Amino acid sequence: MKPFLAPGFTFVSSPTLPPDLYVGLMSGTSMDGVDAVLVDFGAAPMRLLAHVHHAFAAELRAELLRLNASGTDELHRAAVVSQHLARSYASAVEDLLLHADVDAAQVHAIGAHGQTVRHRPDAGYTLQLNAPAALAELTQIDVIADFRSRDVAAGGQGAPLVPAFHAALFASNEPRAVVNIGGISNLTGLPPRGSSDAVVGFDCGPGNVLMDAWALEHLGEPIDRDGRWAAGGTVRQPLLDVLLAEPYLALPPPKSTGRDLFNVAWLRQRLALLGDAVDPHDVMATLTRFTAMAIGRAIQAHFPQATDVALCGGGARNPTLMKMLAEELAPRAVCASDDLGVAAEHVEAIAFAWLARAFNARRAGNLPSVTGAEGMRVLGALYPA
Ligand SMILES: Nc1ncnc2c1ncn2[C@@H]1O[C@H](COP(=O)(O)OP(=O)(O)O)[C@@H](O)[C@H]1O
Ligand SMILES: [Mg+2]
């Protein structure tokens, strides 16, 4: 096996332990594509062997976006697009194993999150499109999928699921917040190591989802790359006030959200409440500030003791957002998770490799203090190779 240390990953493996390999596949609400990681949990501490990101083809992304709202023949379309997803995941796994020079037979399992198109714990369900049987067939590796529904069945939100992993990876001697900025942003509040306090966690609100939607509409690009457009705009207070009035932001946890709430229609309704049209450039600046403020307020309200804040997910690659976050979170130290040894784009995918391994050990993966579930539960379902 050829070791491959991805940038920002500084862990050193122990040569004495046998490899314990898992693949994690994460495709989040940004719908930008899939992040795939190969992790060796036999090393102490765990070691990242490879990472690949496969962007979704434009048609796949467009169909996934359409399936976030009800439409004609959606059951058929969801089933068909799930097969496309499985092929896209399988191709990422193939590429990943090639990079690491590892055979499929050496991998214990793939943890495949799937693509959320509806998140309605209030109605008793959360739906991640996936075709795990096809993925097992294509890769000849055990697939563990459908991580969220058991927590929902136990009365929980089914989200966020990453706080247990954040606790295992990032707990420190001081209270620390970890914020994943994907399409939606979610907070993990980590009490100091050794404390008996419960881990705090919930979805703060929008992550990149509104900024991405606005970039697509006005720049014809899927993202405001490096936050450049936002950086030159002006934050408009009346618009910011209307956005901040969203009741979700003030709800007490446990809570979780998705594109079901934060989407272009939501934004348009709020723009329409304003008397004067706002320059699209200024809308982008305001959306970026709003995203930072929603995260800042979540920390202030539910984990104010945080002395530092680590950011992961693609939002950590937007310097304008990072600058605004540093302002909102001052005087706390703000960094990207890279500074703690794990690159921002690897964290969530590693979490699903970790959850797959927890499933194989029949260990619980949820934190009831976060999701509100009645108790700890083993998460996922197995599709053997
Ligand atoms: N260079 C960048 N500049 C601005 N935004 C970025 C950059 N790189 C990534 N992003 C943002 O990160 C998103 C992808 O983040 P990701 O963590 O994969 O989210 P998800 O888990 O929802 O898929 C992109 O849609 C984009 O909004
Ligand atoms: Mg993504």
XYZ file of C-alpha atoms and ligand atoms in Angstrom:
413
model
C 0.000 0.000 0.000
C 1.449 3.367 -1.016
C 0.861 5.971 1.703
C -0.568 9.240 0.446
C -0.657 12.141 2.854
C -3.212 14.628 1.679
C -2.318 18.306 2.146
C -2.982 19.505 5.662
C -3.097 16.020 7.123
C -0.236 15.724 9.542
C -1.093 12.514 11.358
C 1.632 9.893 11.478
C 0.720 6.217 11.339
C 1.826 3.524 13.715
C 3.486 0.722 11.734
C 2.569 -1.916 14.341
C -1.205 -2.009 13.843
C -2.870 -3.844 10.921
C -4.710 -1.553 8.493
C -8.417 -0.987 9.142
C -9.583 0.692 5.955
C -12.867 2.492 5.344
C -14.106 4.761 2.577
C -16.278 7.767 3.393
C -18.471 9.390 0.729
C -20.079 12.742 1.371
C -22.223 14.709 -1.022
C -23.893 17.495 0.888
C -26.596 20.081 0.333
C -24.300 22.279 -1.766
C -24.695 19.564 -4.426
C -21.281 20.449 -5.781
C -20.183 16.838 -6.040
C -18.857 14.036 -3.883
C -15.880 14.025 -1.540
C -14.380 10.557 -1.136
C -11.763 9.638 1.465
C -9.869 6.463 2.307
C -9.046 6.282 6.012
C -6.927 3.845 8.008
C -8.395 3.543 11.502
C -5.764 0.912 12.371
C -3.189 3.677 12.591
C -3.033 5.607 15.825
C -4.206 8.248 15.369
C -6.334 7.547 12.318
C -4.705 8.364 9.035
C -6.037 9.722 5.763
C -4.644 7.747 2.823
C -6.345 9.564 -0.048
C -9.005 12.101 -0.967
C -10.694 12.809 -4.271
C -13.444 15.236 -5.151
C -15.590 14.446 -8.161
C -17.766 17.346 -9.254
C -21.270 16.360 -10.355
C -22.001 16.726 -14.052
C -24.170 19.807 -14.633
C -27.229 17.703 -15.646
C -26.945 15.518 -12.541
C -26.708 18.574 -10.310
C -29.654 20.237 -12.043
C -31.851 17.156 -11.657
C -30.897 16.791 -7.974
C -31.773 20.439 -7.445
C -35.136 19.956 -9.169
C -35.872 16.953 -6.936
C -35.661 19.203 -3.893
C -39.157 20.407 -4.758
C -42.186 18.329 -5.645
C -42.710 17.756 -9.352
C -44.068 15.440 -12.009
C -43.206 11.749 -11.753
C -40.743 12.434 -8.985
C -40.612 8.840 -7.670
C -39.389 7.569 -11.032
C -37.006 10.476 -11.486
C -35.603 9.995 -7.966
C -35.017 6.289 -8.616
C -33.270 6.999 -11.916
C -31.090 9.792 -10.567
C -30.112 7.535 -7.637
C -28.592 5.108 -10.154
C -26.616 8.001 -11.659
C -25.469 8.949 -8.174
C -24.292 5.399 -7.468
C -22.257 5.411 -10.673
C -20.768 8.777 -9.774
C -19.916 7.495 -6.260
C -18.434 4.272 -7.691
C -16.239 6.236 -10.066
C -14.974 8.375 -7.158
C -14.189 5.190 -5.163
C -12.338 3.687 -8.120
C -10.250 6.834 -8.507
C -9.622 6.954 -4.755
C -8.350 3.371 -4.563
C -6.184 3.939 -7.615
C -4.584 6.980 -5.965
C -3.861 5.002 -2.792
C -2.862 1.839 -4.640
C -5.302 -0.175 -2.503
C -7.506 -3.102 -3.639
C -11.242 -3.087 -3.016
C -10.845 -6.349 -1.077
C -8.744 -4.526 1.544
C -11.545 -2.070 2.381
C -13.986 -3.093 5.136
C -16.829 -0.845 4.010
C -17.932 2.339 2.321
C -19.973 4.783 4.380
C -22.194 6.479 1.786
C -24.269 9.392 3.044
C -26.338 9.822 -0.130
C -27.899 13.033 -1.386
C -30.472 14.732 0.818
C -33.422 15.979 -1.214
C -35.956 16.303 1.630
C -35.346 16.733 5.330
C -38.617 16.579 7.249
C -38.082 15.092 10.710
C -41.285 16.949 11.701
C -43.122 14.623 9.278
C -41.150 11.564 10.451
C -38.699 11.271 7.583
C -35.473 12.440 6.014
C -34.627 11.356 2.490
C -31.148 10.765 1.107
C -31.162 9.581 -2.493
C -28.728 6.737 -2.991
C -28.555 3.324 -4.644
C -26.440 1.398 -2.141
C -27.181 -1.973 -3.749
C -25.843 -0.675 -7.061
C -22.826 0.838 -5.306
C -22.043 -2.513 -3.627
C -22.423 -4.220 -6.997
C -20.167 -1.739 -8.777
C -17.427 -1.562 -6.137
C -17.606 -5.087 -4.659
C -17.241 -3.443 -1.246
C -19.761 -3.563 1.641
C -21.821 -0.380 1.632
C -23.357 1.165 4.713
C -25.988 3.758 3.885
C -29.095 5.496 5.250
C -27.426 6.828 8.386
C -30.081 9.322 9.356
C -33.420 7.533 9.426
C -32.850 5.489 12.601
C -32.254 8.610 14.630
C -35.464 10.109 13.196
C -37.317 6.884 14.050
C -36.077 7.346 17.626
C -37.652 10.801 17.707
C -34.514 12.719 16.745
C -33.737 15.244 14.035
C -31.485 12.769 12.200
C -29.028 15.654 11.980
C -26.418 16.756 12.520
C -24.594 13.416 12.786
C -21.026 14.691 12.670
C -20.746 16.049 16.252
C -19.749 12.645 17.713
C -16.912 12.505 15.191
C -15.954 16.137 15.814
C -15.762 15.249 19.527
C -13.486 12.274 18.819
C -11.220 14.312 16.557
C -11.192 17.905 17.782
C -11.896 17.986 21.545
C -9.362 20.167 23.354
C -8.606 21.334 26.885
C -10.671 24.469 26.291
C -14.276 24.665 25.079
C -14.108 24.639 21.295
C -16.712 25.179 18.589
C -16.483 23.387 15.252
C -18.626 24.728 12.430
C -19.114 22.838 9.210
C -20.077 25.214 6.417
C -21.606 23.083 3.691
C -24.858 24.025 1.969
C -26.278 24.317 5.478
C -24.038 25.216 8.422
C -23.921 23.124 11.555
C -22.332 23.800 14.908
C -20.666 21.398 17.327
C -19.911 22.766 20.796
C -17.200 20.646 22.436
C -16.847 20.873 26.216
C -13.247 20.659 27.455
C -11.777 17.154 27.318
C -12.716 15.165 30.414
C -15.742 17.354 31.215
C -19.064 15.604 31.879
C -20.979 18.308 29.971
C -22.885 17.165 26.908
C -21.751 17.999 23.397
C -23.935 20.729 21.852
C -24.888 20.530 18.189
C -27.481 21.712 15.692
C -27.887 23.238 12.242
C -27.258 26.989 12.529
C -28.990 27.897 9.262
C -27.729 28.559 5.752
C -24.122 27.790 4.886
C -23.230 28.257 1.220
C -26.679 27.528 -0.150
C -27.946 31.097 -0.608
C -24.605 32.478 -1.824
C -24.311 29.636 -4.349
C -27.857 30.179 -5.622
C -27.240 33.907 -6.074
C -23.922 33.292 -7.853
C -25.614 30.889 -10.248
C -28.358 33.365 -11.012
C -26.211 36.485 -11.429
C -22.740 35.269 -12.384
C -23.756 32.089 -14.189
C -21.233 30.315 -11.912
C -22.042 27.728 -9.231
C -20.092 29.680 -6.569
C -18.793 33.153 -5.769
C -15.232 31.936 -6.077
C -13.049 33.080 -3.172
C -15.883 35.414 -2.154
C -14.550 37.932 -4.691
C -17.906 39.310 -5.781
C -19.152 39.664 -2.202
C -15.925 41.440 -1.202
C -16.649 44.358 -3.550
C -20.311 44.778 -2.561
C -21.910 46.694 0.291
C -23.913 45.045 3.059
C -27.444 46.496 2.988
C -28.870 46.755 6.490
C -32.598 46.629 5.578
C -32.069 43.385 3.680
C -29.862 41.993 6.448
C -32.612 42.772 9.005
C -35.241 40.971 6.921
C -33.004 37.908 6.553
C -32.123 37.841 10.250
C -35.839 37.901 11.140
C -36.149 34.285 9.931
C -37.747 32.448 12.902
C -35.604 29.295 12.426
C -32.556 31.195 13.676
C -34.142 31.832 17.081
C -35.572 28.328 17.591
C -34.028 26.406 20.462
C -32.136 23.185 19.612
C -32.518 20.360 18.790
C -33.121 21.654 15.291
C -32.044 20.895 11.757
C -32.842 22.315 8.372
C -32.116 22.063 4.669
C -33.001 23.350 1.245
C -36.614 22.669 2.282
C -36.428 26.058 4.049
C -33.361 27.927 2.774
C -33.653 28.200 -0.999
C -34.029 30.770 -3.778
C -37.789 31.128 -3.193
C -37.099 31.984 0.461
C -34.636 34.660 -0.643
C -36.953 36.098 -3.284
C -39.802 36.412 -0.779
C -37.543 38.456 1.478
C -36.215 40.643 -1.330
C -39.825 41.342 -2.293
C -40.539 42.662 1.217
C -38.147 45.561 0.608
C -39.456 48.724 -1.025
C -36.425 49.322 -3.244
C -34.600 46.772 -5.358
C -31.136 45.925 -4.011
C -28.188 45.780 -6.404
C -27.341 42.072 -6.962
C -23.727 42.803 -6.050
C -24.850 44.154 -2.670
C -27.204 41.194 -2.222
C -24.178 38.898 -2.432
C -22.288 40.928 0.172
C -25.366 40.906 2.417
C -25.911 37.151 2.017
C -22.299 36.513 2.991
C -22.635 38.716 6.078
C -25.964 37.049 6.911
C -24.380 33.591 6.724
C -21.590 34.708 9.074
C -24.063 36.342 11.478
C -26.344 33.290 11.609
C -23.312 31.232 12.694
C -22.103 33.914 15.109
C -25.507 34.207 16.785
C -25.828 30.417 17.085
C -22.524 30.275 18.980
C -23.383 33.284 21.108
C -26.775 31.805 22.057
C -25.816 28.166 22.657
C -22.065 27.824 23.131
C -20.760 31.247 24.150
C -17.979 29.672 26.213
C -16.085 28.631 23.038
C -12.583 30.048 23.170
C -11.747 29.036 19.617
C -13.719 28.134 16.517
C -12.566 25.689 13.831
C -14.266 25.899 10.442
C -14.603 23.066 7.989
C -16.536 22.375 4.786
C -16.210 24.359 1.578
C -17.257 27.616 3.251
C -13.841 27.658 4.934
C -12.419 28.308 1.431
C -14.323 31.573 1.040
C -11.985 34.299 2.396
C -14.714 36.960 2.496
C -16.920 34.700 4.609
C -13.940 33.772 6.813
C -13.116 37.456 7.389
C -16.722 38.215 8.342
C -16.802 35.179 10.641
C -13.636 36.353 12.390
C -15.386 39.717 12.965
C -18.590 38.093 14.247
C -16.767 35.647 16.518
C -14.133 38.027 17.971
C -12.356 37.828 20.349
C -12.314 34.073 19.785
C -9.557 32.593 17.655
C -10.979 31.466 14.302
C -9.183 28.981 12.066
C -9.823 26.457 9.310
C -9.711 22.820 10.481
C -6.505 22.499 8.398
C -4.752 24.221 11.298
C -5.869 21.319 13.531
C -4.497 18.731 11.100
C -7.497 17.895 8.884
C -8.242 19.786 5.679
C -11.647 21.501 5.627
C -12.910 19.444 2.661
C -11.977 16.110 4.271
C -13.744 16.359 7.618
C -17.326 15.390 6.750
C -16.305 12.556 4.419
C -14.022 11.132 7.127
C -16.984 11.352 9.513
C -18.986 8.970 7.298
C -16.076 6.515 7.117
C -16.005 6.735 10.939
C -19.769 6.188 11.178
C -19.490 3.146 8.868
C -16.881 1.707 11.204
C -19.130 2.459 14.194
C -21.909 0.531 12.409
C -19.611 -2.471 11.847
C -18.817 -2.485 15.572
C -22.562 -1.967 16.286
C -21.627 1.184 18.160
C -24.041 4.087 18.387
C -23.296 7.001 16.065
C -25.783 9.627 17.220
C -25.629 11.967 20.206
C -29.082 12.327 21.780
C -27.973 15.668 23.309
C -27.638 16.902 19.721
C -30.420 15.252 17.724
C -33.005 14.928 20.507
C -33.410 11.178 19.878
C -34.704 9.036 22.735
C -31.345 7.315 23.043
C -28.147 6.274 21.371
C -28.675 4.213 18.231
C -26.596 2.248 15.740
C -26.939 4.206 12.489
C -27.064 2.793 8.977
C -28.004 -0.251 6.959
C -25.648 -2.770 5.361
C -25.561 -3.775 1.685
C -22.966 -6.565 1.585
C -20.518 -6.746 -1.304
N -12.847 28.794 -3.384
C -14.080 28.918 -2.915
N -14.676 30.112 -2.857
C -15.935 30.261 -2.413
N -16.703 29.239 -2.007
C -16.167 28.021 -2.023
C -14.844 27.775 -2.483
N -14.599 26.446 -2.397
C -15.727 25.887 -1.915
N -16.668 26.823 -1.695
C -18.037 26.625 -1.208
O -18.149 25.343 -0.622
C -19.242 24.624 -1.194
C -18.989 23.155 -1.107
O -18.827 22.855 0.249
P -19.077 21.405 0.828
O -18.399 21.346 2.142
O -18.726 20.398 -0.191
O -20.638 21.443 1.053
P -21.669 20.233 1.071
O -21.247 19.347 2.199
O -22.983 20.883 1.280
O -21.531 19.564 -0.276
C -19.388 25.184 -2.586
O -20.695 24.996 -3.071
C -19.050 26.648 -2.340
O -20.162 27.348 -1.878
Mg -19.878 18.989 -1.198
